[in-house]
Amino acid sequence: MARVAILIGLMWALGASPSYSQATPPGNGEPIPESSIDACLTRLSALGVTAQAAPAPLDHNEACVVAMPIQVKTVTGRYGLGSAIQFPNQPLIDCRLAEPLAHWLGEVVAPIFAANFSSPLRAVRTGPGYECRNRNREATSKISAHAMGLALDISGFELANGQIVSVGSANDPVAEAVLRTIRTAGCGWFTTILGPGADAAHADHLHVDVQQHGSTDRFRICE
Ligand SMILES: [Zn+2]
């Protein structure tokens, strides 16, 4: 019962209804900084992120360009003394995505998992990050944020005791509520969050990205 009360409180505090919004995101109201990869990696290190610069991916499609390619290995969960959260797939992403990702996972996702499960978050199961393709893998749609390394797909969360909380197939009310809460909260850090219920292409994973929508960075798509 206590878990449910904590969760309801969190959901109330975070706003429980995903929607289109132009609100200033918490902790990150400034535009995504354009800076060197070294400066970005330095900021990540200060956030407790283990990452390294990666070779720029080469593709015949010149629209597929990652400005600041890095591979992320771990972020730090911000509860108690902190603990490393692994990325077994070490996704290739733009450094500018890694910063909001580290804040969201470390400051929101890890504490919410710690509060609702008997074992802490150990790893995040992801796709490869960078993929040179159109949205939803369609032949004629716009180029995907994945093609710039500005998007990451998350299929599940692994706890230290081995339990897996899979996106789209969580089979208990607590897991479902946790996934719903972190998804709502993520809209403060990412410009787009899509997941189960948004469309058929996102039935089994959360898609998060920081691609700007139109002429302003203050528009969000949270579905
Ligand atoms: Zn995606």
PDB file of C-alpha atoms and ligand atoms in Angstrom:
ATOM      1  CA  MET A   1       0.000   0.000   0.000  1.00  0.00           C
ATOM      2  CA  ALA A   2       2.877   2.346   0.847  1.00  0.00           C
ATOM      3  CA  ARG A   3       4.343   1.780  -2.599  1.00  0.00           C
ATOM      4  CA  VAL A   4       1.077   2.760  -4.232  1.00  0.00           C
ATOM      5  CA  ALA A   5       0.826   5.908  -2.099  1.00  0.00           C
ATOM      6  CA  ILE A   6       4.373   6.934  -3.020  1.00  0.00           C
ATOM      7  CA  LEU A   7       3.636   6.297  -6.651  1.00  0.00           C
ATOM      8  CA  ILE A   8       0.386   8.242  -6.651  1.00  0.00           C
ATOM      9  CA  GLY A   9       2.174  11.140  -4.974  1.00  0.00           C
ATOM     10  CA  LEU A  10       4.894  11.073  -7.579  1.00  0.00           C
ATOM     11  CA  MET A  11       2.415  10.905 -10.416  1.00  0.00           C
ATOM     12  CA  TRP A  12       0.518  13.851  -9.001  1.00  0.00           C
ATOM     13  CA  ALA A  13       3.733  15.840  -8.611  1.00  0.00           C
ATOM     14  CA  LEU A  14       4.888  15.020 -12.103  1.00  0.00           C
ATOM     15  CA  GLY A  15       1.540  15.508 -13.825  1.00  0.00           C
ATOM     16  CA  ALA A  16      -0.098  12.271 -14.801  1.00  0.00           C
ATOM     17  CA  SER A  17      -1.567  13.146 -18.191  1.00  0.00           C
ATOM     18  CA  PRO A  18       0.874  12.962 -21.127  1.00  0.00           C
ATOM     19  CA  SER A  19      -0.007  15.683 -23.610  1.00  0.00           C
ATOM     20  CA  TYR A  20       1.301  18.285 -25.973  1.00  0.00           C
ATOM     21  CA  SER A  21       2.898  21.059 -23.978  1.00  0.00           C
ATOM     22  CA  GLN A  22       5.015  24.179 -24.261  1.00  0.00           C
ATOM     23  CA  ALA A  23       5.955  24.255 -20.587  1.00  0.00           C
ATOM     24  CA  THR A  24       9.563  24.879 -19.600  1.00  0.00           C
ATOM     25  CA  PRO A  25      11.159  21.506 -18.859  1.00  0.00           C
ATOM     26  CA  PRO A  26      12.498  21.034 -15.321  1.00  0.00           C
ATOM     27  CA  GLY A  27      16.206  21.542 -14.969  1.00  0.00           C
ATOM     28  CA  ASN A  28      16.795  22.041 -18.661  1.00  0.00           C
ATOM     29  CA  GLY A  29      15.009  25.093 -19.971  1.00  0.00           C
ATOM     30  CA  GLU A  30      17.853  26.187 -22.223  1.00  0.00           C
ATOM     31  CA  PRO A  31      18.284  25.095 -25.830  1.00  0.00           C
ATOM     32  CA  ILE A  32      20.459  22.057 -26.357  1.00  0.00           C
ATOM     33  CA  PRO A  33      23.967  23.561 -26.272  1.00  0.00           C
ATOM     34  CA  GLU A  34      26.027  23.465 -29.430  1.00  0.00           C
ATOM     35  CA  SER A  35      29.508  22.802 -28.166  1.00  0.00           C
ATOM     36  CA  SER A  36      32.464  20.547 -28.662  1.00  0.00           C
ATOM     37  CA  ILE A  37      32.307  16.867 -27.940  1.00  0.00           C
ATOM     38  CA  ASP A  38      35.085  17.295 -25.375  1.00  0.00           C
ATOM     39  CA  ALA A  39      33.072  19.883 -23.442  1.00  0.00           C
ATOM     40  CA  CYS A  40      30.023  17.620 -23.612  1.00  0.00           C
ATOM     41  CA  LEU A  41      31.979  14.598 -22.351  1.00  0.00           C
ATOM     42  CA  THR A  42      33.337  16.716 -19.501  1.00  0.00           C
ATOM     43  CA  ARG A  43      29.791  17.647 -18.496  1.00  0.00           C
ATOM     44  CA  LEU A  44      28.763  13.986 -18.703  1.00  0.00           C
ATOM     45  CA  SER A  45      31.657  12.962 -16.490  1.00  0.00           C
ATOM     46  CA  ALA A  46      30.518  15.507 -13.896  1.00  0.00           C
ATOM     47  CA  LEU A  47      27.068  13.884 -14.063  1.00  0.00           C
ATOM     48  CA  GLY A  48      28.564  10.481 -13.280  1.00  0.00           C
ATOM     49  CA  VAL A  49      28.254   9.153 -16.830  1.00  0.00           C
ATOM     50  CA  THR A  50      30.785   6.730 -18.294  1.00  0.00           C
ATOM     51  CA  ALA A  51      31.015   7.365 -22.033  1.00  0.00           C
ATOM     52  CA  GLN A  52      33.574   7.687 -24.768  1.00  0.00           C
ATOM     53  CA  ALA A  53      33.866   9.454 -28.102  1.00  0.00           C
ATOM     54  CA  ALA A  54      33.024   7.128 -30.984  1.00  0.00           C
ATOM     55  CA  PRO A  55      33.897   7.204 -34.698  1.00  0.00           C
ATOM     56  CA  ALA A  56      31.293   9.023 -36.756  1.00  0.00           C
ATOM     57  CA  PRO A  57      29.145   6.418 -38.486  1.00  0.00           C
ATOM     58  CA  LEU A  58      29.488   6.410 -42.258  1.00  0.00           C
ATOM     59  CA  ASP A  59      26.508   5.882 -44.498  1.00  0.00           C
ATOM     60  CA  HIS A  60      25.688   6.445 -48.140  1.00  0.00           C
ATOM     61  CA  ASN A  61      22.765   8.642 -47.069  1.00  0.00           C
ATOM     62  CA  GLU A  62      24.234  12.077 -46.311  1.00  0.00           C
ATOM     63  CA  ALA A  63      21.204  12.918 -44.130  1.00  0.00           C
ATOM     64  CA  CYS A  64      22.493  10.423 -41.587  1.00  0.00           C
ATOM     65  CA  VAL A  65      24.997  12.457 -39.577  1.00  0.00           C
ATOM     66  CA  VAL A  66      25.832  12.302 -35.863  1.00  0.00           C
ATOM     67  CA  ALA A  67      27.453  15.622 -34.895  1.00  0.00           C
ATOM     68  CA  MET A  68      28.944  14.444 -31.581  1.00  0.00           C
ATOM     69  CA  PRO A  69      28.992  10.625 -31.597  1.00  0.00           C
ATOM     70  CA  ILE A  70      29.596   8.873 -28.286  1.00  0.00           C
ATOM     71  CA  GLN A  71      28.955   5.467 -26.771  1.00  0.00           C
ATOM     72  CA  VAL A  72      27.333   5.409 -23.362  1.00  0.00           C
ATOM     73  CA  LYS A  73      28.315   2.670 -20.914  1.00  0.00           C
ATOM     74  CA  THR A  74      26.840   3.710 -17.552  1.00  0.00           C
ATOM     75  CA  VAL A  75      24.953   6.501 -15.825  1.00  0.00           C
ATOM     76  CA  THR A  76      24.698   7.049 -12.080  1.00  0.00           C
ATOM     77  CA  GLY A  77      21.445   6.434 -10.226  1.00  0.00           C
ATOM     78  CA  ARG A  78      20.846   9.331  -7.843  1.00  0.00           C
ATOM     79  CA  TYR A  79      19.544   7.744  -4.681  1.00  0.00           C
ATOM     80  CA  GLY A  80      21.386   6.654  -1.565  1.00  0.00           C
ATOM     81  CA  LEU A  81      25.087   6.631  -2.378  1.00  0.00           C
ATOM     82  CA  GLY A  82      24.365   6.245  -6.062  1.00  0.00           C
ATOM     83  CA  SER A  83      24.988   3.216  -8.203  1.00  0.00           C
ATOM     84  CA  ALA A  84      26.002   2.566 -11.791  1.00  0.00           C
ATOM     85  CA  ILE A  85      23.254   1.727 -14.261  1.00  0.00           C
ATOM     86  CA  GLN A  86      24.623  -0.254 -17.191  1.00  0.00           C
ATOM     87  CA  PHE A  87      23.855   0.031 -20.899  1.00  0.00           C
ATOM     88  CA  PRO A  88      24.646  -3.500 -22.127  1.00  0.00           C
ATOM     89  CA  ASN A  89      24.233  -2.424 -25.769  1.00  0.00           C
ATOM     90  CA  GLN A  90      26.446   0.676 -25.335  1.00  0.00           C
ATOM     91  CA  PRO A  91      24.276   2.670 -27.758  1.00  0.00           C
ATOM     92  CA  LEU A  92      25.815   5.142 -30.188  1.00  0.00           C
ATOM     93  CA  ILE A  93      24.133   8.505 -29.681  1.00  0.00           C
ATOM     94  CA  ASP A  94      24.850  12.208 -30.023  1.00  0.00           C
ATOM     95  CA  CYS A  95      26.388  13.595 -26.853  1.00  0.00           C
ATOM     96  CA  ARG A  96      23.523  16.120 -26.616  1.00  0.00           C
ATOM     97  CA  LEU A  97      21.045  13.270 -26.056  1.00  0.00           C
ATOM     98  CA  ALA A  98      23.220  11.736 -23.349  1.00  0.00           C
ATOM     99  CA  GLU A  99      22.844  14.693 -20.993  1.00  0.00           C
ATOM    100  CA  PRO A 100      19.028  14.645 -20.632  1.00  0.00           C
ATOM    101  CA  LEU A 101      19.186  10.849 -20.664  1.00  0.00           C
ATOM    102  CA  ALA A 102      21.566  10.873 -17.684  1.00  0.00           C
ATOM    103  CA  HIS A 103      19.383  13.347 -15.780  1.00  0.00           C
ATOM    104  CA  TRP A 104      16.155  11.433 -16.430  1.00  0.00           C
ATOM    105  CA  LEU A 105      17.561   7.962 -15.712  1.00  0.00           C
ATOM    106  CA  GLY A 106      19.666   9.038 -12.758  1.00  0.00           C
ATOM    107  CA  GLU A 107      17.372  11.488 -11.031  1.00  0.00           C
ATOM    108  CA  VAL A 108      13.911  10.125 -11.844  1.00  0.00           C
ATOM    109  CA  VAL A 109      13.943   6.571 -13.180  1.00  0.00           C
ATOM    110  CA  ALA A 110      16.430   5.053 -10.721  1.00  0.00           C
ATOM    111  CA  PRO A 111      14.825   6.530  -7.568  1.00  0.00           C
ATOM    112  CA  ILE A 112      11.320   5.553  -8.723  1.00  0.00           C
ATOM    113  CA  PHE A 113      12.475   1.982  -9.339  1.00  0.00           C
ATOM    114  CA  ALA A 114      14.208   1.945  -5.938  1.00  0.00           C
ATOM    115  CA  ALA A 115      11.023   3.128  -4.248  1.00  0.00           C
ATOM    116  CA  ASN A 116       8.791   0.548  -5.903  1.00  0.00           C
ATOM    117  CA  PHE A 117      10.846  -2.634  -6.176  1.00  0.00           C
ATOM    118  CA  SER A 118      12.864  -4.619  -3.655  1.00  0.00           C
ATOM    119  CA  SER A 119      15.954  -4.456  -5.869  1.00  0.00           C
ATOM    120  CA  PRO A 120      17.616  -1.435  -7.511  1.00  0.00           C
ATOM    121  CA  LEU A 121      17.855  -0.703 -11.219  1.00  0.00           C
ATOM    122  CA  ARG A 122      20.972  -2.344 -12.685  1.00  0.00           C
ATOM    123  CA  ALA A 123      20.690  -1.960 -16.467  1.00  0.00           C
ATOM    124  CA  VAL A 124      18.695  -0.398 -19.251  1.00  0.00           C
ATOM    125  CA  ARG A 125      17.965  -2.481 -22.321  1.00  0.00           C
ATOM    126  CA  THR A 126      18.180  -0.363 -25.456  1.00  0.00           C
ATOM    127  CA  GLY A 127      18.406  -0.463 -29.194  1.00  0.00           C
ATOM    128  CA  PRO A 128      21.574   0.686 -30.968  1.00  0.00           C
ATOM    129  CA  GLY A 129      20.675   4.406 -30.819  1.00  0.00           C
ATOM    130  CA  TYR A 130      21.994   5.542 -34.197  1.00  0.00           C
ATOM    131  CA  GLU A 131      20.225   4.005 -37.180  1.00  0.00           C
ATOM    132  CA  CYS A 132      20.201   5.501 -40.677  1.00  0.00           C
ATOM    133  CA  ARG A 133      16.498   5.145 -41.463  1.00  0.00           C
ATOM    134  CA  ASN A 134      13.196   6.943 -41.798  1.00  0.00           C
ATOM    135  CA  ARG A 135      10.645   7.253 -39.013  1.00  0.00           C
ATOM    136  CA  ASN A 136       8.973   3.944 -38.153  1.00  0.00           C
ATOM    137  CA  ARG A 137      11.167   2.314 -40.835  1.00  0.00           C
ATOM    138  CA  GLU A 138       8.761   3.510 -43.522  1.00  0.00           C
ATOM    139  CA  ALA A 139       9.998   4.049 -47.077  1.00  0.00           C
ATOM    140  CA  THR A 140       8.514   7.513 -47.541  1.00  0.00           C
ATOM    141  CA  SER A 141       8.347   9.098 -44.080  1.00  0.00           C
ATOM    142  CA  LYS A 142      10.707  11.787 -42.754  1.00  0.00           C
ATOM    143  CA  ILE A 143      14.217  10.914 -41.685  1.00  0.00           C
ATOM    144  CA  SER A 144      14.241   9.559 -38.119  1.00  0.00           C
ATOM    145  CA  ALA A 145      15.872  11.271 -35.156  1.00  0.00           C
ATOM    146  CA  HIS A 146      17.803   7.993 -34.867  1.00  0.00           C
ATOM    147  CA  ALA A 147      19.632   8.936 -38.070  1.00  0.00           C
ATOM    148  CA  MET A 148      21.215  11.887 -36.216  1.00  0.00           C
ATOM    149  CA  GLY A 149      21.883   9.920 -33.047  1.00  0.00           C
ATOM    150  CA  LEU A 150      19.290  12.066 -31.279  1.00  0.00           C
ATOM    151  CA  ALA A 151      16.995   9.173 -30.329  1.00  0.00           C
ATOM    152  CA  LEU A 152      17.136   6.031 -28.232  1.00  0.00           C
ATOM    153  CA  ASP A 153      14.726   3.120 -27.931  1.00  0.00           C
ATOM    154  CA  ILE A 154      14.344   1.520 -24.489  1.00  0.00           C
ATOM    155  CA  SER A 155      12.779  -1.943 -24.367  1.00  0.00           C
ATOM    156  CA  GLY A 156      13.173  -2.771 -20.708  1.00  0.00           C
ATOM    157  CA  PHE A 157      14.739  -2.277 -17.313  1.00  0.00           C
ATOM    158  CA  GLU A 158      16.769  -4.891 -15.460  1.00  0.00           C
ATOM    159  CA  LEU A 159      16.909  -4.990 -11.669  1.00  0.00           C
ATOM    160  CA  ALA A 160      19.883  -6.174  -9.616  1.00  0.00           C
ATOM    161  CA  ASN A 161      17.960  -9.333  -8.637  1.00  0.00           C
ATOM    162  CA  GLY A 162      17.512 -10.252 -12.299  1.00  0.00           C
ATOM    163  CA  GLN A 163      13.880  -9.151 -12.628  1.00  0.00           C
ATOM    164  CA  ILE A 164      13.082  -7.595 -16.003  1.00  0.00           C
ATOM    165  CA  VAL A 165      10.483  -4.861 -16.372  1.00  0.00           C
ATOM    166  CA  SER A 166       9.668  -4.933 -20.078  1.00  0.00           C
ATOM    167  CA  VAL A 167       8.044  -2.009 -21.848  1.00  0.00           C
ATOM    168  CA  GLY A 168       4.712  -3.074 -23.285  1.00  0.00           C
ATOM    169  CA  SER A 169       4.471  -6.354 -21.405  1.00  0.00           C
ATOM    170  CA  ALA A 170       4.700  -5.423 -17.738  1.00  0.00           C
ATOM    171  CA  ASN A 171       2.360  -7.849 -16.067  1.00  0.00           C
ATOM    172  CA  ASP A 172       1.792  -6.330 -12.656  1.00  0.00           C
ATOM    173  CA  PRO A 173       0.140  -3.068 -11.582  1.00  0.00           C
ATOM    174  CA  VAL A 174       3.250  -1.667  -9.882  1.00  0.00           C
ATOM    175  CA  ALA A 175       5.434  -2.167 -12.969  1.00  0.00           C
ATOM    176  CA  GLU A 176       2.772  -0.659 -15.197  1.00  0.00           C
ATOM    177  CA  ALA A 177       2.423   2.386 -12.919  1.00  0.00           C
ATOM    178  CA  VAL A 178       6.209   2.841 -12.735  1.00  0.00           C
ATOM    179  CA  LEU A 179       6.515   2.752 -16.523  1.00  0.00           C
ATOM    180  CA  ARG A 180       3.644   5.216 -16.881  1.00  0.00           C
ATOM    181  CA  THR A 181       5.217   7.578 -14.351  1.00  0.00           C
ATOM    182  CA  ILE A 182       8.737   7.618 -15.802  1.00  0.00           C
ATOM    183  CA  ARG A 183       7.250   8.094 -19.264  1.00  0.00           C
ATOM    184  CA  THR A 184       5.317  11.149 -18.123  1.00  0.00           C
ATOM    185  CA  ALA A 185       8.324  12.550 -16.287  1.00  0.00           C
ATOM    186  CA  GLY A 186      10.592  12.041 -19.313  1.00  0.00           C
ATOM    187  CA  CYS A 187       8.661  14.680 -21.201  1.00  0.00           C
ATOM    188  CA  GLY A 188      10.502  17.228 -19.077  1.00  0.00           C
ATOM    189  CA  TRP A 189      13.826  16.225 -20.580  1.00  0.00           C
ATOM    190  CA  PHE A 190      13.072  14.976 -24.078  1.00  0.00           C
ATOM    191  CA  THR A 191      11.214  16.705 -26.912  1.00  0.00           C
ATOM    192  CA  THR A 192       9.521  13.428 -27.846  1.00  0.00           C
ATOM    193  CA  ILE A 193       8.457  10.339 -25.950  1.00  0.00           C
ATOM    194  CA  LEU A 194       6.481   7.621 -27.702  1.00  0.00           C
ATOM    195  CA  GLY A 195       5.551   4.211 -26.343  1.00  0.00           C
ATOM    196  CA  PRO A 196       2.823   1.563 -26.137  1.00  0.00           C
ATOM    197  CA  GLY A 197      -0.509   3.041 -27.177  1.00  0.00           C
ATOM    198  CA  ALA A 198       1.040   5.801 -29.312  1.00  0.00           C
ATOM    199  CA  ASP A 199       1.086   3.656 -32.451  1.00  0.00           C
ATOM    200  CA  ALA A 200       1.851   0.109 -33.521  1.00  0.00           C
ATOM    201  CA  ALA A 201       5.533   0.877 -34.147  1.00  0.00           C
ATOM    202  CA  HIS A 202       6.080   1.721 -30.462  1.00  0.00           C
ATOM    203  CA  ALA A 203       4.113  -1.092 -28.813  1.00  0.00           C
ATOM    204  CA  ASP A 204       7.160  -2.673 -27.166  1.00  0.00           C
ATOM    205  CA  HIS A 205       9.551   0.156 -26.375  1.00  0.00           C
ATOM    206  CA  LEU A 206       9.873   3.757 -25.264  1.00  0.00           C
ATOM    207  CA  HIS A 207      11.303   6.061 -27.929  1.00  0.00           C
ATOM    208  CA  VAL A 208      12.967   9.174 -26.472  1.00  0.00           C
ATOM    209  CA  ASP A 209      14.569  11.894 -28.550  1.00  0.00           C
ATOM    210  CA  VAL A 210      15.753  15.512 -28.425  1.00  0.00           C
ATOM    211  CA  GLN A 211      15.092  16.485 -32.017  1.00  0.00           C
ATOM    212  CA  GLN A 212      13.651  19.993 -32.220  1.00  0.00           C
ATOM    213  CA  HIS A 213      10.105  20.284 -33.525  1.00  0.00           C
ATOM    214  CA  GLY A 214       9.749  23.215 -35.914  1.00  0.00           C
ATOM    215  CA  SER A 215      11.325  26.577 -35.071  1.00  0.00           C
ATOM    216  CA  THR A 216      11.311  26.242 -31.295  1.00  0.00           C
ATOM    217  CA  ASP A 217      12.803  23.777 -28.840  1.00  0.00           C
ATOM    218  CA  ARG A 218       9.871  24.337 -26.481  1.00  0.00           C
ATOM    219  CA  PHE A 219       7.401  21.992 -28.106  1.00  0.00           C
ATOM    220  CA  ARG A 220       6.861  18.486 -26.806  1.00  0.00           C
ATOM    221  CA  ILE A 221       5.263  15.338 -28.187  1.00  0.00           C
ATOM    222  CA  CYS A 222       4.443  13.075 -25.250  1.00  0.00           C
ATOM    223  CA  GLU A 223       2.244  10.148 -26.173  1.00  0.00           C
TER     224      GLU A 223
HETATM  225 ZN    ZN B   1      12.913   5.188 -31.805  1.00  0.00          ZN
END
